[in-house]
Short mmCIF file of C-alpha atoms and ligand atoms in Angstrom, two decimals:
data_model
loop_
_atom_site.label_atom_id
_atom_site.label_comp_id
_atom_site.label_asym_id
_atom_site.label_seq_id
_atom_site.Cartn_x
_atom_site.Cartn_y
_atom_site.Cartn_z
CA UNK A 1 -122.57 372.70 -194.75
CA UNK A 2 -121.50 376.16 -193.57
CA UNK A 3 -117.87 376.54 -192.51
CA UNK A 4 -118.92 377.80 -189.08
CA UNK A 5 -120.54 374.46 -188.21
CA UNK A 6 -117.11 372.77 -188.32
CA UNK A 7 -115.80 374.83 -185.39
CA UNK A 8 -114.87 374.99 -182.56
CA UNK A 9 -111.85 372.70 -182.38
CA UNK A 10 -110.28 371.41 -179.18
CA UNK A 11 -106.94 371.45 -181.02
CA UNK A 12 -106.29 374.94 -182.39
CA UNK A 13 -104.05 373.47 -185.12
CA UNK A 14 -107.20 372.18 -186.86
CA UNK A 15 -108.62 375.66 -187.53
CA UNK A 16 -106.31 376.56 -190.48
CA UNK A 17 -106.68 373.02 -191.86
CA UNK A 18 -110.45 373.44 -191.64
CA UNK A 19 -110.19 376.58 -193.78
CA UNK A 20 -108.37 374.61 -196.47
CA UNK A 21 -110.84 371.71 -196.24
CA UNK A 22 -113.83 374.01 -196.66
CA UNK A 23 -112.11 375.78 -199.59
CA UNK A 24 -111.50 372.40 -201.24
CA UNK A 25 -107.72 372.84 -201.18
CA UNK A 26 -105.26 369.95 -201.11
CA UNK A 27 -103.85 369.14 -197.68
CA UNK A 28 -100.12 368.71 -197.13
CA UNK A 29 -98.08 365.93 -195.55
CA UNK A 30 -97.72 368.11 -192.43
CA UNK A 31 -101.49 368.66 -192.25
CA UNK A 32 -101.85 364.89 -192.46
CA UNK A 33 -99.50 364.35 -189.52
CA UNK A 34 -101.46 366.83 -187.38
CA UNK A 35 -104.74 365.16 -188.32
CA UNK A 36 -103.33 361.71 -187.63
CA UNK A 37 -101.86 362.57 -184.23
CA UNK A 38 -104.32 365.02 -182.65
CA UNK A 39 -106.60 363.85 -179.87
CA UNK A 40 -109.38 366.04 -181.27
CA UNK A 41 -111.03 363.01 -182.83
CA UNK A 42 -114.39 364.70 -183.21
CA UNK A 43 -112.76 367.70 -184.89
CA UNK A 44 -111.04 365.49 -187.46
CA UNK A 45 -114.28 363.54 -187.87
CA UNK A 46 -116.28 366.72 -188.56
CA UNK A 47 -113.81 367.77 -191.24
CA UNK A 48 -113.91 364.34 -192.89
CA UNK A 49 -117.69 364.20 -192.68
CA UNK A 50 -117.87 367.60 -194.37
CA UNK A 51 -115.86 366.24 -197.32
CA UNK A 52 -117.78 362.97 -197.36
CA UNK A 53 -121.13 364.79 -197.53
CA UNK A 54 -119.81 367.19 -200.17
CA UNK A 55 -118.86 364.19 -202.32
CA UNK A 56 -121.69 361.75 -201.61
CA UNK A 57 -124.42 363.52 -199.67
CA UNK A 58 -126.21 361.01 -197.43
CA UNK A 59 -125.60 357.99 -199.63
CA UNK A 60 -123.76 354.98 -198.21
CA UNK A 61 -122.89 352.19 -200.61
CA UNK A 62 -122.76 348.45 -200.16
CA UNK A 63 -122.61 345.50 -202.54
CA UNK A 64 -123.72 341.89 -202.70
CA UNK A 65 -120.52 339.95 -203.14
CA UNK A 66 -118.74 336.75 -202.26
CA UNK A 67 -115.10 336.19 -201.39
CA UNK A 68 -113.29 333.25 -202.92
CA UNK A 69 -109.77 332.16 -201.93
CA UNK A 70 -108.59 329.49 -204.38
CA UNK A 71 -105.56 328.74 -202.20
CA UNK A 72 -103.95 329.80 -198.94
CA UNK A 73 -100.62 328.23 -199.90
CA UNK A 74 -98.02 330.97 -200.08
CA UNK A 75 -94.29 331.15 -200.73
CA UNK A 76 -94.09 334.40 -198.77
CA UNK A 77 -94.05 334.09 -195.02
CA UNK A 78 -95.28 337.48 -193.88
CA UNK A 79 -95.23 338.15 -190.15
CA UNK A 80 -98.55 340.00 -190.48
CA UNK A 81 -100.47 337.07 -191.92
CA UNK A 82 -102.43 334.26 -190.24
CA UNK A 83 -104.07 333.05 -193.45
CA UNK A 84 -101.12 331.63 -195.38
CA UNK A 85 -99.73 328.11 -195.14
CA UNK A 86 -96.48 326.86 -196.64
CA UNK A 87 -96.53 324.43 -199.57
CA UNK A 88 -97.27 320.93 -198.24
CA UNK A 89 -98.28 322.29 -194.81
CA UNK A 90 -101.21 320.74 -192.92
CA UNK A 91 -103.52 323.80 -193.04
CA UNK A 92 -103.14 324.37 -196.77
CA UNK A 93 -105.88 324.17 -199.37
CA UNK A 94 -105.68 324.56 -203.12
CA UNK A 95 -108.80 324.17 -205.21
CA UNK A 96 -108.81 322.81 -208.70
CA UNK A 97 -110.67 325.10 -211.08
CA UNK A 98 -113.74 322.88 -210.77
CA UNK A 99 -113.58 322.86 -206.95
CA UNK A 100 -113.19 326.66 -206.83
CA UNK A 101 -116.26 327.08 -209.02
CA UNK A 102 -118.25 324.69 -206.83
CA UNK A 103 -117.23 326.58 -203.68
CA UNK A 104 -118.39 329.83 -205.29
CA UNK A 105 -121.59 328.20 -206.50
CA UNK A 106 -122.65 327.36 -202.93
CA UNK A 107 -123.67 330.97 -202.43
CA UNK A 108 -123.90 332.61 -205.83
CA UNK A 109 -127.33 333.50 -207.14
CA UNK A 110 -128.36 336.24 -209.53
CA UNK A 111 -128.27 338.65 -206.58
CA UNK A 112 -124.51 338.39 -206.27
CA UNK A 113 -122.77 340.93 -208.48
CA UNK A 114 -119.10 340.43 -207.55
CA UNK A 115 -116.61 337.69 -206.77
CA UNK A 116 -113.62 339.00 -204.82
CA UNK A 117 -110.85 336.51 -205.58
CA UNK A 118 -107.48 336.58 -203.81
CA UNK A 119 -105.13 333.96 -202.44
CA UNK A 120 -101.61 332.99 -201.47
CA UNK A 121 -98.61 333.04 -203.80
CA UNK A 122 -98.81 329.39 -204.76
CA UNK A 123 -95.56 328.05 -206.31
CA UNK A 124 -97.42 325.84 -208.79
CA UNK A 125 -100.49 327.86 -209.82
CA UNK A 126 -99.58 329.59 -213.05
CA UNK A 127 -101.17 332.10 -215.38
CA UNK A 128 -102.99 329.26 -217.15
CA UNK A 129 -104.73 328.26 -213.88
CA UNK A 130 -106.13 331.77 -213.42
CA UNK A 131 -107.16 331.99 -217.08
CA UNK A 132 -109.04 328.70 -216.73
CA UNK A 133 -110.57 329.78 -213.41
CA UNK A 134 -111.85 333.09 -214.74
CA UNK A 135 -113.14 331.50 -217.97
CA UNK A 136 -115.00 328.80 -216.09
CA UNK A 137 -116.45 331.24 -213.54
CA UNK A 138 -117.66 333.54 -216.34
CA UNK A 139 -119.19 330.63 -218.22
CA UNK A 140 -121.10 329.56 -215.10
CA UNK A 141 -121.95 333.06 -213.74
CA UNK A 142 -121.84 335.37 -216.79
CA UNK A 143 -123.32 338.38 -214.91
CA UNK A 144 -120.65 338.42 -212.21
CA UNK A 145 -117.85 340.98 -212.02
CA UNK A 146 -114.51 339.29 -211.26
CA UNK A 147 -112.45 341.54 -208.98
CA UNK A 148 -109.36 339.40 -208.66
CA UNK A 149 -105.60 339.33 -208.05
CA UNK A 150 -103.80 341.94 -205.99
CA UNK A 151 -100.76 343.75 -207.36
CA UNK A 152 -98.65 341.31 -205.33
CA UNK A 153 -100.30 338.28 -206.96
CA UNK A 154 -100.00 339.85 -210.42
CA UNK A 155 -96.30 340.49 -209.80
CA UNK A 156 -95.75 336.90 -208.68
CA UNK A 157 -97.77 335.25 -211.46
CA UNK A 158 -96.14 337.26 -214.25
CA UNK A 159 -92.61 336.70 -212.92
CA UNK A 160 -93.29 333.00 -212.67
CA UNK A 161 -94.77 332.89 -216.18
CA UNK A 162 -91.83 335.00 -217.46
CA UNK A 163 -94.18 337.22 -219.45
CA UNK A 164 -94.50 341.00 -219.39
CA UNK A 165 -97.29 342.29 -217.15
CA UNK A 166 -99.12 343.71 -220.15
CA UNK A 167 -99.32 340.30 -221.80
CA UNK A 168 -100.52 338.68 -218.58
CA UNK A 169 -103.19 341.35 -218.20
CA UNK A 170 -104.30 340.88 -221.81
CA UNK A 171 -104.71 337.14 -221.23
CA UNK A 172 -106.42 337.51 -217.86
CA UNK A 173 -108.86 340.13 -219.14
CA UNK A 174 -109.63 337.95 -222.17
CA UNK A 175 -110.43 335.16 -219.69
CA UNK A 176 -112.78 337.36 -217.62
CA UNK A 177 -110.81 339.55 -215.17
CA UNK A 178 -112.77 342.81 -214.69
CA UNK A 179 -110.86 344.76 -212.02
CA UNK A 180 -108.34 344.31 -209.21
CA UNK A 181 -108.75 344.48 -205.42
CA UNK A 182 -106.57 346.73 -203.33
CA UNK A 183 -104.80 344.29 -201.03
CA UNK A 184 -101.11 343.70 -200.42
CA UNK A 185 -100.17 347.39 -200.22
CA UNK A 186 -99.67 347.12 -196.43
CA UNK A 187 -97.49 350.18 -195.63
CA UNK A 188 -95.15 351.38 -198.36
CA UNK A 189 -92.28 352.40 -196.02
CA UNK A 190 -89.44 349.90 -196.36
CA UNK A 191 -88.62 350.09 -192.62
CA UNK A 192 -92.04 348.62 -191.86
CA UNK A 193 -92.19 346.17 -194.78
CA UNK A 194 -88.89 344.63 -193.78
CA UNK A 195 -90.53 343.57 -190.50
CA UNK A 196 -94.15 342.79 -191.37
CA UNK A 197 -93.84 341.42 -194.91
CA UNK A 198 -90.22 340.99 -195.98
CA UNK A 199 -89.75 339.11 -199.28
CA UNK A 200 -93.05 340.53 -200.51
CA UNK A 201 -93.33 342.88 -203.50
CA UNK A 202 -91.82 346.21 -202.43
CA UNK A 203 -93.90 349.34 -201.96
CA UNK A 204 -92.37 350.89 -205.10
CA UNK A 205 -93.18 347.78 -207.11
CA UNK A 206 -96.79 347.70 -205.80
CA UNK A 207 -97.22 351.27 -207.03
CA UNK A 208 -95.54 350.49 -210.39
CA UNK A 209 -97.80 347.50 -211.01
CA UNK A 210 -100.91 349.46 -210.04
CA UNK A 211 -99.85 352.18 -212.48
CA UNK A 212 -99.49 349.63 -215.29
CA UNK A 213 -102.83 348.02 -214.40
CA UNK A 214 -104.54 351.42 -214.64
CA UNK A 215 -102.75 352.33 -217.88
CA UNK A 216 -103.94 349.00 -219.28
CA UNK A 217 -107.47 350.22 -218.59
CA UNK A 218 -108.44 348.30 -215.47
CA UNK A 219 -109.75 349.93 -212.31
CA UNK A 220 -108.43 348.88 -208.92
CA UNK A 221 -108.89 349.61 -205.26
CA UNK A 222 -106.12 350.39 -202.78
CA UNK A 223 -105.54 349.62 -199.12
CA UNK A 224 -103.34 350.42 -196.13
CA UNK A 225 -102.70 348.03 -193.26
CA UNK A 226 -102.44 350.06 -190.04
CA UNK A 227 -102.17 349.48 -186.33
CA UNK A 228 -98.97 347.43 -186.09
CA UNK A 229 -95.46 348.93 -185.98
CA UNK A 230 -95.97 351.86 -188.33
CA UNK A 231 -95.76 355.49 -187.22
CA UNK A 232 -98.36 358.16 -188.01
CA UNK A 233 -95.81 359.69 -190.43
CA UNK A 234 -95.55 356.37 -192.27
CA UNK A 235 -99.34 356.19 -192.58
CA UNK A 236 -99.46 359.70 -193.99
CA UNK A 237 -96.58 358.92 -196.36
CA UNK A 238 -98.54 355.89 -197.62
CA UNK A 239 -101.62 358.02 -198.27
CA UNK A 240 -99.63 360.71 -200.05
CA UNK A 241 -97.99 358.10 -202.31
CA UNK A 242 -101.42 356.73 -203.24
CA UNK A 243 -102.62 360.27 -203.93
CA UNK A 244 -99.64 360.86 -206.25
CA UNK A 245 -100.38 357.63 -208.12
CA UNK A 246 -104.01 358.62 -208.48
CA UNK A 247 -102.96 362.02 -209.88
CA UNK A 248 -101.08 360.13 -212.60
CA UNK A 249 -103.68 357.46 -213.46
CA UNK A 250 -107.10 358.12 -211.92
CA UNK A 251 -107.46 354.33 -211.77
CA UNK A 252 -108.36 353.83 -208.10
CA UNK A 253 -112.01 353.77 -207.15
CA UNK A 254 -111.88 353.13 -203.47
CA UNK A 255 -109.46 353.25 -200.54
CA UNK A 256 -109.83 350.70 -197.75
CA UNK A 257 -107.93 351.15 -194.47
CA UNK A 258 -107.34 347.66 -193.03
CA UNK A 259 -107.14 347.37 -189.23
CA UNK A 260 -104.36 344.96 -188.28
CA UNK A 261 -105.56 341.79 -186.54
CA UNK A 262 -102.65 340.28 -184.58
CA UNK A 263 -104.02 336.89 -183.42
CA UNK A 264 -102.28 333.82 -184.84
CA UNK A 265 -99.62 335.96 -186.55
CA UNK A 266 -95.94 336.37 -185.62
CA UNK A 267 -96.90 339.87 -184.46
CA UNK A 268 -99.38 338.61 -181.87
CA UNK A 269 -97.70 340.64 -179.12
CA UNK A 270 -99.22 343.78 -180.70
CA UNK A 271 -102.51 345.07 -179.27
CA UNK A 272 -105.48 345.16 -181.68
CA UNK A 273 -106.40 348.60 -182.99
CA UNK A 274 -108.59 350.89 -180.88
CA UNK A 275 -111.80 352.64 -181.92
CA UNK A 276 -110.01 355.98 -181.89
CA UNK A 277 -107.32 354.83 -184.30
CA UNK A 278 -109.90 353.15 -186.56
CA UNK A 279 -112.13 356.23 -186.87
CA UNK A 280 -109.22 358.66 -187.11
CA UNK A 281 -107.60 356.61 -189.88
CA UNK A 282 -110.84 356.59 -191.89
CA UNK A 283 -111.16 360.35 -191.39
CA UNK A 284 -107.55 361.21 -192.24
CA UNK A 285 -107.79 359.04 -195.36
CA UNK A 286 -110.90 360.87 -196.54
CA UNK A 287 -109.22 364.22 -195.97
CA UNK A 288 -105.89 363.43 -197.67
CA UNK A 289 -107.15 361.31 -200.56
CA UNK A 290 -108.96 364.14 -202.30
CA UNK A 291 -108.77 362.38 -205.67
CA UNK A 292 -110.04 358.91 -204.73
CA UNK A 293 -113.83 358.84 -204.89
CA UNK A 294 -114.68 356.32 -202.17
CA UNK A 295 -113.46 355.39 -198.69
CA UNK A 296 -114.63 352.03 -197.43
CA UNK A 297 -115.31 351.13 -193.79
CA UNK A 298 -114.68 347.41 -194.25
CA UNK A 299 -117.04 346.01 -191.63
CA UNK A 300 -115.23 342.66 -191.50
CA UNK A 301 -112.13 344.34 -190.05
CA UNK A 302 -113.76 347.23 -188.16
CA UNK A 303 -116.71 345.32 -186.76
CA UNK A 304 -120.26 346.30 -187.66
CA UNK A 305 -120.59 348.97 -184.97
CA UNK A 306 -117.41 350.93 -185.72
CA UNK A 307 -118.05 350.59 -189.46
CA UNK A 308 -121.49 352.12 -188.99
CA UNK A 309 -120.10 355.07 -187.00
CA UNK A 310 -117.39 355.48 -189.65
CA UNK A 311 -120.17 356.56 -192.03
CA UNK A 312 -119.98 359.85 -190.08
CA UNK A 313 -116.17 359.98 -190.09
CA UNK A 314 -115.54 360.04 -193.83
CA UNK A 315 -116.55 356.61 -195.10
CA UNK A 316 -119.23 356.24 -197.77
CA UNK A 317 -119.12 352.45 -198.28
CA UNK A 318 -119.34 349.39 -196.01
CA UNK A 319 -118.21 346.74 -198.56
CA UNK A 320 -120.59 343.83 -198.93
CA UNK A 321 -122.17 340.58 -197.90
CA UNK A 322 -118.77 338.82 -198.27
CA UNK A 323 -120.15 335.41 -197.09
CA UNK A 324 -116.88 333.48 -196.73
CA UNK A 325 -114.11 335.75 -195.41
CA UNK A 326 -110.99 333.88 -194.34
CA UNK A 327 -108.07 336.34 -194.02
CA UNK A 328 -109.37 338.36 -191.05
CA UNK A 329 -111.10 335.29 -189.62
CA UNK A 330 -107.75 333.47 -189.45
CA UNK A 331 -106.29 336.43 -187.55
CA UNK A 332 -108.96 336.44 -184.86
CA UNK A 333 -111.56 338.65 -186.56
CA UNK A 334 -114.74 338.85 -184.46
CA UNK A 335 -117.12 340.47 -186.93
CA UNK A 336 -118.13 337.23 -188.63
CA UNK A 337 -117.55 336.06 -192.18
CA UNK A 338 -120.65 337.38 -193.89
CA UNK A 339 -123.62 339.71 -193.41
CA UNK A 340 -127.04 339.82 -195.06
CA UNK A 341 -128.14 342.57 -197.38
CA UNK A 342 -130.93 343.30 -194.91
CA UNK A 343 -128.41 343.80 -192.08
CA UNK A 344 -126.22 346.07 -194.20
CA UNK A 345 -129.20 348.22 -195.13
CA UNK A 346 -130.28 348.34 -191.48
CA UNK A 347 -126.85 349.52 -190.30
CA UNK A 348 -126.83 352.24 -192.93
CA UNK A 349 -130.39 353.45 -192.25
CA UNK A 350 -129.81 353.51 -188.50
CA UNK A 351 -126.79 355.74 -189.16
CA UNK A 352 -129.10 358.21 -190.90
CA UNK A 353 -127.66 357.43 -194.30
CA UNK A 354 -129.38 356.21 -197.45
CA UNK A 355 -128.36 352.67 -198.47
CA UNK A 356 -127.50 352.29 -202.14
CA UNK A 357 -126.56 348.92 -203.54
CA UNK A 358 -123.77 349.33 -206.09
CA UNK A 359 -121.89 347.17 -208.50
CA UNK A 360 -118.09 346.90 -208.27
CA UNK A 361 -117.62 350.03 -210.40
CA UNK A 362 -119.98 352.03 -208.15
CA UNK A 363 -122.92 352.11 -210.55
CA UNK A 364 -126.04 352.21 -208.37
CA UNK A 365 -128.29 349.17 -208.84
CA UNK A 366 -132.03 349.43 -208.96
CA UNK A 367 -133.36 346.89 -206.49
CA UNK A 368 -136.36 347.06 -204.20
CA UNK A 369 -135.21 347.44 -200.60
CA UNK A 370 -135.70 344.28 -198.56
CA UNK A 371 -138.80 344.32 -196.42
CA UNK A 372 -140.40 346.92 -198.69
CA UNK A 373 -141.04 344.84 -201.80
CA UNK A 374 -140.76 341.22 -202.87
CA UNK A 375 -137.46 340.11 -204.43
CA UNK A 376 -137.33 340.07 -208.25
CA UNK A 377 -138.67 336.96 -209.96
CA UNK A 378 -136.22 334.08 -209.94
CA UNK A 379 -134.10 335.78 -207.32
CA UNK A 380 -133.93 333.66 -204.20
CA UNK A 381 -131.64 336.26 -202.67
CA UNK A 382 -129.59 333.75 -200.76
CA UNK A 383 -132.14 333.33 -198.02
CA UNK A 384 -131.31 332.32 -195.38
CA UNK A 385 -127.59 332.87 -195.96
CA UNK A 386 -127.84 336.58 -196.63
CA UNK A 387 -131.16 337.46 -195.11
CA UNK A 388 -131.17 335.91 -191.68
O1 V47 B 401 -103.89 341.89 -198.68
C1 V47 B 401 -103.52 340.26 -194.12
C2 V47 B 401 -104.49 342.33 -195.21
C3 V47 B 401 -105.69 342.16 -197.11
C4 V47 B 401 -104.01 340.66 -192.07
O2 V47 B 401 -110.18 345.80 -202.73
C5 V47 B 401 -104.55 341.66 -192.86
O3 V47 B 401 -112.31 345.99 -202.31
C6 V47 B 401 -105.44 342.66 -191.02
O4 V47 B 401 -107.29 343.68 -199.29
N1 V47 B 401 -104.92 341.75 -190.20
C7 V47 B 401 -106.91 341.47 -197.70
N2 V47 B 401 -105.26 342.65 -192.35
C8 V47 B 401 -108.15 342.32 -197.58
C9 V47 B 401 -108.26 343.30 -198.71
C10 V47 B 401 -109.59 343.80 -199.10
C11 V47 B 401 -110.69 343.57 -198.30
C12 V47 B 401 -111.93 344.05 -198.71
C13 V47 B 401 -112.08 344.72 -199.89
C14 V47 B 401 -110.98 344.92 -200.70
C15 V47 B 401 -111.15 345.62 -202.00
C16 V47 B 401 -109.71 344.49 -200.30
O5 V47 B 401 -105.76 342.08 -195.71
C17 V47 B 401 -104.35 341.58 -197.42
C18 V47 B 401 -103.51 342.25 -196.36
O6 V47 B 401 -103.19 343.53 -196.73
N3 V47 B 401 -104.19 341.40 -194.12
N4 V47 B 401 -103.39 339.79 -192.87
C19 V47 B 401 -104.21 340.73 -190.67
N5 V47 B 401 -103.65 339.85 -189.85
#
């Protein structure tokens, strides 16, 4: 795209930033604050779209996955969370290994390439539980990538087991762990953490654990929870800290901005995020995180419509079929708990992008598009769960 097509800007401060974006130069913290606070949403979007198309052309990724939450019992009591229940509380669930595998098996066919496994910090589920869970899941579904355990869960499990993180990772990988999701990062600034998630792993510790995970050889994702009490400066600080980590390790594949859902949390006096903040946060992330390959518009939190538009504001991925999402759902999420592959492809095509199914590590998968060819032999493709 020619530089001239990015202009004109309603906010003159975007013009010099545009020059740096087109030249492929790194943006500064101050650039980030301008981009995050301007009302020239379309200007910021054009810049982010320029970068997105330079990196990925017209491709928009999605995957066929299933979420699995072995427990919602959690020793932390984060104000931001509507999912967790205290030990012994009436809303709590904790699956045995066998129950967790049966819950997964309800929806897993050969079409499903990823299990996304996260849960509460359960006081009695140790390293051995997760080893047994991963081993049993791999034995039952050997083709599935296990993307499991946030940095916060890893921190908790290893402290409880009193083993060094490296030993825990060695055991978990031997049992079947393939990569880590990006949750629990929230906002790194201590001022914010002390209100929304006190007692949780600190921002520094989240970054330290992620660094060790990457040095061990595992890939991870990363996230930022926005739209609560944080300032624009604190969002930009979070992004810059992720960028610095990525400079050191290169271990993060994808960044996912998570729109705060206030319902049923102790922060329910806060208004839900607006479309402007959602799209601007996607765009600013794409522009600042010049070393993280993918930015995900997580449709569960953004809603299908904003996630689709975000494919023109810097995002190149919608996440997946998901099937059984419980964290956003508990906090009043309206987007539903799962979407079919056909619907994901439709959203992407209608946005003028080219849908590409990927595996967790962003390898494109060769599959006939739905509606254009029959599914592969033996693949029931989760109809009607995914295809309705
Ligand atoms: O860790 C908790 C956040 C995360 C709320 O890595 C909330 O591919 C909004 O991390 N409102 C879970 N957010 C989701 C997550 C994720 C999702 C999809 C893909 C990937 C990936 C990661 O959601 C939690 C926390 O940061 N969260 N409560 C809430 N009320």
